[in-house]
Amino acid sequence: MKVDDIKNICVVGAGNMGHQISTLAAILGYKTTCTDIIDEVLKKAETFVNKYLPGRVEKGKLTKEQADRARQNIRFTKDLKDAAKDADFVIEAVLEVVDIKRKLFADLDKMAPSHAILATNSSAIVSSLIADATKRPEKVINMHFFNPALVMKLVEVVKGPHVSDETAEITYQLAERLDKVPVRIHKEVDGFLLNRIFKAIAREAHWLLEMGIASYEDIDKACVYGAGHPMGPFRLNDLTGIDLSYTMSMEEFKKTGDRSALPIPSLVERYFRGEYGEKTGKGWYDYSDKK
Ligand SMILES: NC(=O)c1ccc[n+]([C@@H]2O[C@H](COP(=O)([O-])OP(=O)(O)OC[C@H]3O[C@@H](n4cnc5c(N)ncnc54)[C@H](O)[C@@H]3O)[C@@H](O)[C@H]2O)c1
């Protein structure tokens, strides 16, 4: 297969990441199916597309024709079989739980055409933990977008030991076609590239907070006004999801037994109160006034 042969993209999971990745693919001319197991999530994703595209026309970023074409390119379905049946490239963006992803990839392996590449957008689960759930491990790869996927340019393409050169190259080229700036990661490593750097910052920020050295607001201010970061680690955590941080930290702890990977008590409290950040209206900060 060549990148030019990719016409149909299937995005599995219509949450935080999936709804934006599928919108992006549709805008860039791919016939896109977006699927999720929850009706409400799919409806929300569809409502987003119906508002986002006209908004881009109003801002002069898309012509009316481009927006109309993008709308025609995307469809939403709860039926995974239907979503995957014609896919040349699948991008999985479901919950960050390895067993869920393994089961899904085993299903996708049966449902998607045999030439299709199956990519995971996982933030931390390397594709070799998933690939052997399929009969096409050489076509299973990490393709890691950043949040918000419509805006952030970086895509990390990770070539695990089982991934063929062709799969890695096509994935890299597809990221370019999706108007992204891909980087090649030659070996599987926890957290890939940028999240390892972010994790080092977050760990230090959490330690400063837990030791009572500074408030999270001031730690964020220091990063923004001293280091020129667009936002501090706590504000960023609200954007990416406290639930995701919690799950990732617990998965890392289960895998390594390293207690320093455990989430800090103030994050755990928020997680169990259901305060996941922007998406629930509250996290480290309060968004209840924000429409
Ligand atoms: N949130 C981020 O900032 C971010 C950034 C980069 C990568 N990621 C990765 O993207 C993936 C999704 O993260 P998210 O933040 O979008 O999560 P999310 O919780 O917002 O969305 C996940 C969606 O997957 C759906 N789902 C669960 N099981 C499914 C299945 N078997 N089939 C179809 N849909 C299913 C859920 O209903 C949910 O809507 C994770 O692997 C995460 O590590 C997240």
Coordinates of N, CA and C in Angstrom, one line a residue, residues 109-270:
D109 N -9.2 -6.3 13.6 CA -8.4 -7.2 12.7 C -9.3 -8.1 11.9
K110 N -10.5 -8.4 12.5 CA -11.4 -9.3 11.8 C -12.3 -8.4 10.9
M111 N -12.5 -7.2 11.2 CA -13.5 -6.3 10.5 C -12.9 -5.5 9.4
A112 N -11.7 -5.0 9.6 CA -11.1 -4.1 8.6 C -10.5 -4.9 7.5
P113 N -10.4 -4.3 6.3 CA -9.7 -5.0 5.2 C -8.3 -5.4 5.5
S114 N -7.8 -6.5 4.9 CA -6.5 -7.0 5.3 C -5.3 -6.0 5.1
H115 N -5.5 -5.1 4.1 CA -4.4 -4.1 3.8 C -4.4 -3.0 4.8
A116 N -5.4 -2.8 5.7 CA -5.6 -1.6 6.5 C -4.5 -1.6 7.6
I117 N -4.0 -0.4 7.8 CA -3.1 -0.2 9.0 C -4.0 0.2 10.2
L118 N -3.6 -0.4 11.3 CA -4.4 -0.2 12.6 C -3.5 0.6 13.5
A119 N -3.8 1.9 13.7 CA -2.9 2.8 14.5 C -3.6 3.1 15.8
T120 N -2.8 3.2 16.9 CA -3.4 3.6 18.1 C -2.9 5.0 18.5
N121 N -3.8 5.8 19.0 CA -3.4 7.2 19.4 C -3.0 7.2 20.9
S122 N -2.8 6.0 21.4 CA -2.5 6.0 22.9 C -1.4 6.9 23.3
S123 N -1.5 7.5 24.5 CA -0.5 8.4 25.0 C 0.7 7.6 25.6
A124 N 0.5 6.4 26.0 CA 1.5 5.7 26.7 C 1.6 4.2 26.4
I125 N 0.6 3.6 25.8 CA 0.7 2.2 25.6 C 1.3 1.9 24.3
V126 N 2.5 1.3 24.3 CA 3.2 1.0 23.1 C 2.5 -0.1 22.3
S127 N 2.6 0.0 21.0 CA 1.8 -0.9 20.1 C 2.2 -2.3 20.2
S128 N 3.4 -2.6 20.7 CA 3.7 -4.1 20.8 C 2.9 -4.7 21.9
L129 N 2.3 -4.0 22.8 CA 1.4 -4.6 23.8 C 0.0 -4.9 23.2
I130 N -0.2 -4.4 22.0 CA -1.5 -4.6 21.4 C -1.4 -5.5 20.1
A131 N -0.3 -5.3 19.4 CA -0.1 -5.9 18.1 C -0.4 -7.4 18.0
D132 N 0.0 -8.1 19.1 CA -0.1 -9.6 19.0 C -1.6 -10.0 19.2
A133 N -2.5 -9.1 19.5 CA -3.9 -9.4 19.5 C -4.5 -9.5 18.1
T134 N -3.6 -9.2 17.1 CA -4.1 -9.2 15.7 C -3.2 -10.2 14.9
K135 N -3.7 -10.5 13.7 CA -2.8 -11.3 12.8 C -2.0 -10.5 11.9
R136 N -2.0 -9.2 12.1 CA -1.2 -8.3 11.3 C -0.3 -7.4 12.1
P137 N 0.5 -7.9 13.0 CA 1.3 -7.1 13.9 C 2.2 -6.0 13.2
E138 N 2.6 -6.4 12.0 CA 3.5 -5.4 11.2 C 2.7 -4.2 10.8
K139 N 1.4 -4.2 10.9 CA 0.6 -3.1 10.5 C -0.1 -2.4 11.7
V140 N 0.4 -2.7 12.9 CA -0.1 -2.0 14.1 C 0.9 -1.1 14.7
I141 N 0.6 0.2 14.8 CA 1.6 1.2 15.1 C 1.0 2.3 16.0
N142 N 1.9 3.0 16.7 CA 1.5 4.2 17.5 C 1.5 5.4 16.6
M143 N 0.4 6.1 16.5 CA 0.3 7.4 15.8 C -0.3 8.4 16.8
H144 N 0.5 9.1 17.5 CA 0.1 9.9 18.7 C -0.1 11.4 18.3
F145 N -1.4 11.7 18.3 CA -1.8 13.1 18.1 C -1.7 13.8 19.5
F146 N -1.8 15.2 19.4 CA -1.8 15.9 20.7 C -3.1 16.7 20.8
N147 N -3.5 17.1 22.0 CA -4.7 17.7 22.3 C -4.7 19.2 22.3
P148 N -5.5 20.0 21.6 CA -6.6 19.5 20.7 C -6.0 19.1 19.3
A149 N -6.5 18.0 18.8 CA -5.9 17.4 17.6 C -6.1 18.3 16.4
L150 N -7.2 19.1 16.4 CA -7.4 20.0 15.2 C -6.3 21.1 15.2
V151 N -5.7 21.4 16.4 CA -4.8 22.6 16.5 C -3.4 22.2 16.6
M152 N -3.1 21.2 17.4 CA -1.7 20.9 17.7 C -1.0 20.1 16.5
K153 N 0.1 20.6 16.1 CA 0.7 20.1 14.9 C 1.5 18.8 15.0
L154 N 2.0 18.5 16.2 CA 2.9 17.4 16.4 C 2.1 16.0 16.3
V155 N 2.7 15.1 15.6 CA 2.3 13.7 15.7 C 3.5 12.8 15.9
E156 N 3.5 12.0 16.9 CA 4.6 11.1 17.1 C 4.3 9.7 16.4
V157 N 5.2 9.3 15.6 CA 5.0 8.0 14.9 C 6.1 7.0 15.5
V158 N 5.6 6.0 16.2 CA 6.6 5.1 16.9 C 6.8 3.8 16.2
K159 N 8.0 3.5 15.8 CA 8.2 2.2 15.1 C 8.7 1.2 16.1
G160 N 7.7 0.4 16.6 CA 8.0 -0.7 17.5 C 8.7 -1.8 16.7
P161 N 9.3 -2.8 17.4 CA 10.1 -3.8 16.7 C 9.3 -4.7 15.7
H162 N 8.0 -4.7 15.9 CA 7.1 -5.6 15.0 C 6.6 -4.8 13.8
V163 N 6.8 -3.5 13.8 CA 6.2 -2.6 12.7 C 7.1 -2.6 11.5
S164 N 6.4 -2.8 10.3 CA 7.2 -2.9 9.1 C 7.6 -1.4 8.7
D165 N 8.7 -1.4 7.9 CA 9.1 -0.1 7.4 C 8.0 0.6 6.6
E166 N 7.2 -0.2 5.8 CA 6.2 0.4 5.0 C 5.1 1.0 5.9
T167 N 4.7 0.3 7.0 CA 3.7 0.9 7.9 C 4.2 2.2 8.5
A168 N 5.4 2.2 8.9 CA 5.9 3.4 9.6 C 6.0 4.6 8.6
E169 N 6.4 4.3 7.4 CA 6.5 5.4 6.4 C 5.1 5.9 6.0
I170 N 4.2 5.0 5.8 CA 2.8 5.4 5.3 C 2.2 6.2 6.5
T171 N 2.4 5.8 7.7 CA 1.8 6.5 8.8 C 2.4 7.9 8.9
Y172 N 3.7 8.0 8.7 CA 4.4 9.3 8.8 C 3.8 10.2 7.6
Q173 N 3.7 9.6 6.5 CA 3.2 10.4 5.3 C 1.8 10.8 5.5
L174 N 1.0 9.9 6.1 CA -0.4 10.3 6.3 C -0.5 11.5 7.3
A175 N 0.3 11.4 8.3 CA 0.3 12.6 9.3 C 0.6 13.9 8.5
E176 N 1.5 13.8 7.6 CA 1.8 15.0 6.8 C 0.6 15.4 5.9
R177 N -0.1 14.4 5.4 CA -1.3 14.7 4.6 C -2.4 15.3 5.4
L178 N -2.3 15.0 6.7 CA -3.3 15.6 7.6 C -2.8 16.9 8.2
D179 N -1.8 17.5 7.5 CA -1.3 18.8 7.8 C -0.6 18.9 9.2
K180 N 0.0 17.8 9.6 CA 0.7 17.7 10.8 C 2.2 17.7 10.6
V181 N 2.9 17.9 11.7 CA 4.4 17.8 11.7 C 4.7 16.5 12.4
P182 N 5.0 15.4 11.7 CA 5.3 14.1 12.4 C 6.7 14.0 12.8
V183 N 7.0 13.3 13.8 CA 8.4 12.9 14.2 C 8.5 11.4 14.3
R184 N 9.7 10.9 13.9 CA 9.9 9.5 14.0 C 10.5 9.1 15.3
I185 N 10.0 8.1 16.0 CA 10.6 7.6 17.2 C 11.0 6.2 16.9
H186 N 12.3 5.9 17.0 CA 12.9 4.7 16.4 C 12.7 3.5 17.3
K187 N 12.4 3.7 18.6 CA 12.3 2.6 19.6 C 11.1 2.9 20.5
E188 N 10.5 1.8 20.9 CA 9.3 2.0 21.9 C 9.9 2.4 23.2
V189 N 9.3 3.4 23.8 CA 9.7 3.9 25.1 C 8.4 4.5 25.8
D190 N 8.3 4.2 27.1 CA 7.1 4.7 27.8 C 7.0 6.2 27.6
G191 N 5.8 6.7 27.2 CA 5.5 8.1 27.2 C 6.0 8.8 25.9
F192 N 6.7 8.0 25.1 CA 7.2 8.5 23.8 C 8.2 9.7 24.1
L193 N 8.0 10.8 23.3 CA 9.0 11.8 23.3 C 8.5 13.0 24.2
L194 N 7.5 13.7 23.7 CA 7.1 14.9 24.4 C 6.5 14.7 25.8
N195 N 5.7 13.6 25.9 CA 5.1 13.3 27.2 C 6.1 13.0 28.3
R196 N 7.3 12.4 27.9 CA 8.3 12.2 28.8 C 8.9 13.5 29.4
I197 N 9.0 14.5 28.5 CA 9.5 15.8 28.9 C 8.4 16.4 29.8
F198 N 7.1 16.4 29.4 CA 6.0 16.9 30.2 C 5.9 16.2 31.5
K199 N 6.2 14.9 31.5 CA 6.0 14.2 32.8 C 7.1 14.7 33.8
A200 N 8.2 14.9 33.3 CA 9.3 15.4 34.2 C 8.9 16.7 34.8
I201 N 8.3 17.6 34.0 CA 7.8 18.9 34.5 C 6.6 18.7 35.5
A202 N 5.7 17.8 35.1 CA 4.5 17.6 36.0 C 4.9 17.0 37.4
R203 N 5.9 16.1 37.3 CA 6.3 15.4 38.6 C 6.9 16.5 39.5
E204 N 7.7 17.4 39.0 CA 8.3 18.4 39.8 C 7.2 19.4 40.3
A205 N 6.2 19.7 39.4 CA 5.1 20.6 39.8 C 4.3 20.0 40.9
H206 N 4.0 18.7 40.8 CA 3.2 18.0 41.8 C 4.0 17.9 43.2
W207 N 5.3 17.7 43.1 CA 6.1 17.7 44.3 C 6.0 19.0 45.0
L208 N 6.2 20.1 44.2 CA 6.1 21.5 44.8 C 4.8 21.7 45.5
L209 N 3.7 21.3 44.8 CA 2.4 21.5 45.4 C 2.2 20.6 46.7
E210 N 2.5 19.4 46.6 CA 2.3 18.5 47.8 C 3.2 18.9 49.0
M211 N 4.3 19.4 48.7 CA 5.2 19.9 49.8 C 4.7 21.2 50.4
G212 N 3.7 21.8 49.8 CA 3.2 23.1 50.2 C 4.1 24.3 49.9
I213 N 4.9 24.1 48.9 CA 5.9 25.1 48.6 C 5.2 26.2 47.7
A214 N 4.3 25.8 46.9 CA 3.6 26.9 46.1 C 2.2 26.3 45.8
S215 N 1.3 27.2 45.4 CA -0.1 26.8 45.0 C 0.0 26.3 43.5
Y216 N -1.0 25.6 43.1 CA -0.9 25.1 41.7 C -1.1 26.3 40.8
E217 N -1.9 27.3 41.2 CA -2.0 28.5 40.4 C -0.7 29.2 40.2
D218 N 0.1 29.3 41.2 CA 1.4 30.0 41.1 C 2.4 29.2 40.3
I219 N 2.3 27.8 40.5 CA 3.2 27.0 39.7 C 2.9 27.2 38.2
D220 N 1.6 27.2 37.9 CA 1.2 27.5 36.5 C 1.7 28.8 36.0
K221 N 1.6 29.8 36.9 CA 2.0 31.2 36.5 C 3.5 31.2 36.2
A222 N 4.3 30.5 37.0 CA 5.8 30.5 36.8 C 6.1 29.9 35.5
C223 N 5.4 28.8 35.1 CA 5.7 28.2 33.8 C 5.3 29.1 32.6
V224 N 4.2 29.8 32.8 CA 3.7 30.7 31.7 C 4.6 31.9 31.6
Y225 N 4.7 32.6 32.7 CA 5.4 33.9 32.7 C 6.9 33.8 32.8
G226 N 7.4 32.7 33.3 CA 8.9 32.6 33.4 C 9.5 31.8 32.2
A227 N 8.7 30.7 31.8 CA 9.3 29.8 30.8 C 8.7 30.0 29.4
G228 N 7.6 30.8 29.4 CA 6.9 31.1 28.1 C 6.1 29.9 27.6
H229 N 5.7 29.0 28.5 CA 4.8 27.9 28.1 C 3.5 28.4 27.9
P230 N 2.7 27.9 26.9 CA 1.4 28.5 26.7 C 0.4 28.3 27.9
M231 N 0.7 27.2 28.7 CA -0.1 27.0 29.9 C 0.7 26.2 30.9
G232 N 0.4 26.3 32.1 CA 1.1 25.5 33.1 C 0.7 24.1 33.2
P233 N 1.4 23.2 34.0 CA 1.0 21.8 34.0 C -0.3 21.5 34.6
F234 N -0.9 22.3 35.5 CA -2.2 22.0 36.1 C -3.3 22.4 35.1
R235 N -3.1 23.5 34.5 CA -4.1 24.0 33.5 C -4.1 23.0 32.3
L236 N -2.9 22.5 31.9 CA -2.8 21.5 30.9 C -3.5 20.2 31.3
N237 N -3.3 19.9 32.5 CA -4.0 18.6 33.0 C -5.5 18.7 32.9
D238 N -6.0 19.9 33.2 CA -7.5 20.1 33.0 C -7.9 20.0 31.5
L239 N -7.0 20.3 30.6 CA -7.3 20.2 29.2 C -7.3 18.8 28.8
T240 N -6.2 18.1 29.2 CA -6.1 16.7 28.7 C -6.9 15.7 29.5
G241 N -7.3 16.0 30.7 CA -8.2 15.2 31.5 C -7.5 14.6 32.7
I242 N -8.0 14.9 33.9 CA -7.5 14.3 35.1 C -7.7 12.8 35.2
D243 N -8.9 12.4 34.5 CA -9.1 10.9 34.5 C -8.1 10.2 33.7
L244 N -7.6 10.9 32.6 CA -6.5 10.2 31.8 C -5.2 10.1 32.6
S245 N -4.9 11.2 33.3 CA -3.6 11.2 34.1 C -3.7 10.1 35.2
Y246 N -4.9 10.0 35.8 CA -5.1 9.1 36.9 C -4.9 7.6 36.3
T247 N -5.6 7.4 35.2 CA -5.5 6.0 34.6 C -4.1 5.7 34.2
M248 N -3.4 6.7 33.5 CA -2.0 6.5 33.0 C -1.1 6.2 34.2
S249 N -1.2 7.0 35.3 CA -0.3 6.8 36.4 C -0.5 5.4 37.1
M250 N -1.8 5.0 37.2 CA -2.1 3.7 37.8 C -1.6 2.6 36.9
E251 N -1.7 2.7 35.6 CA -1.2 1.7 34.7 C 0.3 1.6 34.8
E252 N 1.0 2.8 34.9 CA 2.4 2.8 35.1 C 2.8 2.1 36.4
F253 N 2.1 2.4 37.4 CA 2.4 1.8 38.7 C 2.2 0.3 38.7
K254 N 1.1 -0.1 38.0 CA 0.9 -1.6 37.9 C 2.0 -2.3 37.2
K255 N 2.5 -1.6 36.2 CA 3.5 -2.2 35.3 C 4.9 -2.2 36.0
T256 N 5.2 -1.1 36.7 CA 6.6 -1.0 37.2 C 6.7 -1.2 38.7
G257 N 5.6 -1.1 39.4 CA 5.6 -1.2 40.9 C 6.3 0.1 41.5
D258 N 6.6 1.1 40.7 CA 7.3 2.3 41.1 C 6.3 3.2 41.8
R259 N 6.4 3.4 43.2 CA 5.4 4.2 43.9 C 5.5 5.6 43.5
S260 N 6.6 6.1 43.0 CA 6.7 7.5 42.6 C 5.8 7.8 41.4
A261 N 5.3 6.7 40.7 CA 4.4 6.9 39.6 C 3.0 7.2 40.0
L262 N 2.7 6.9 41.3 CA 1.3 7.0 41.8 C 0.8 8.5 41.7
P263 N -0.4 8.7 41.4 CA -0.9 10.1 41.4 C -0.9 10.7 42.8
I264 N -0.7 12.0 42.8 CA -0.7 12.7 44.1 C -2.1 12.8 44.7
P265 N -2.2 12.8 46.1 CA -3.5 12.8 46.7 C -4.5 13.8 46.2
S266 N -4.0 15.1 45.9 CA -5.0 16.1 45.5 C -5.6 15.8 44.1
L267 N -4.8 15.0 43.3 CA -5.3 14.6 41.9 C -6.3 13.4 42.1
V268 N -5.9 12.5 43.0 CA -6.8 11.4 43.3 C -8.2 11.8 43.8
E269 N -8.2 12.8 44.7 CA -9.4 13.4 45.3 C -10.3 13.9 44.1
R270 N -9.7 14.7 43.2 CA -10.4 15.2 42.1 C -11.0 14.1 41.2

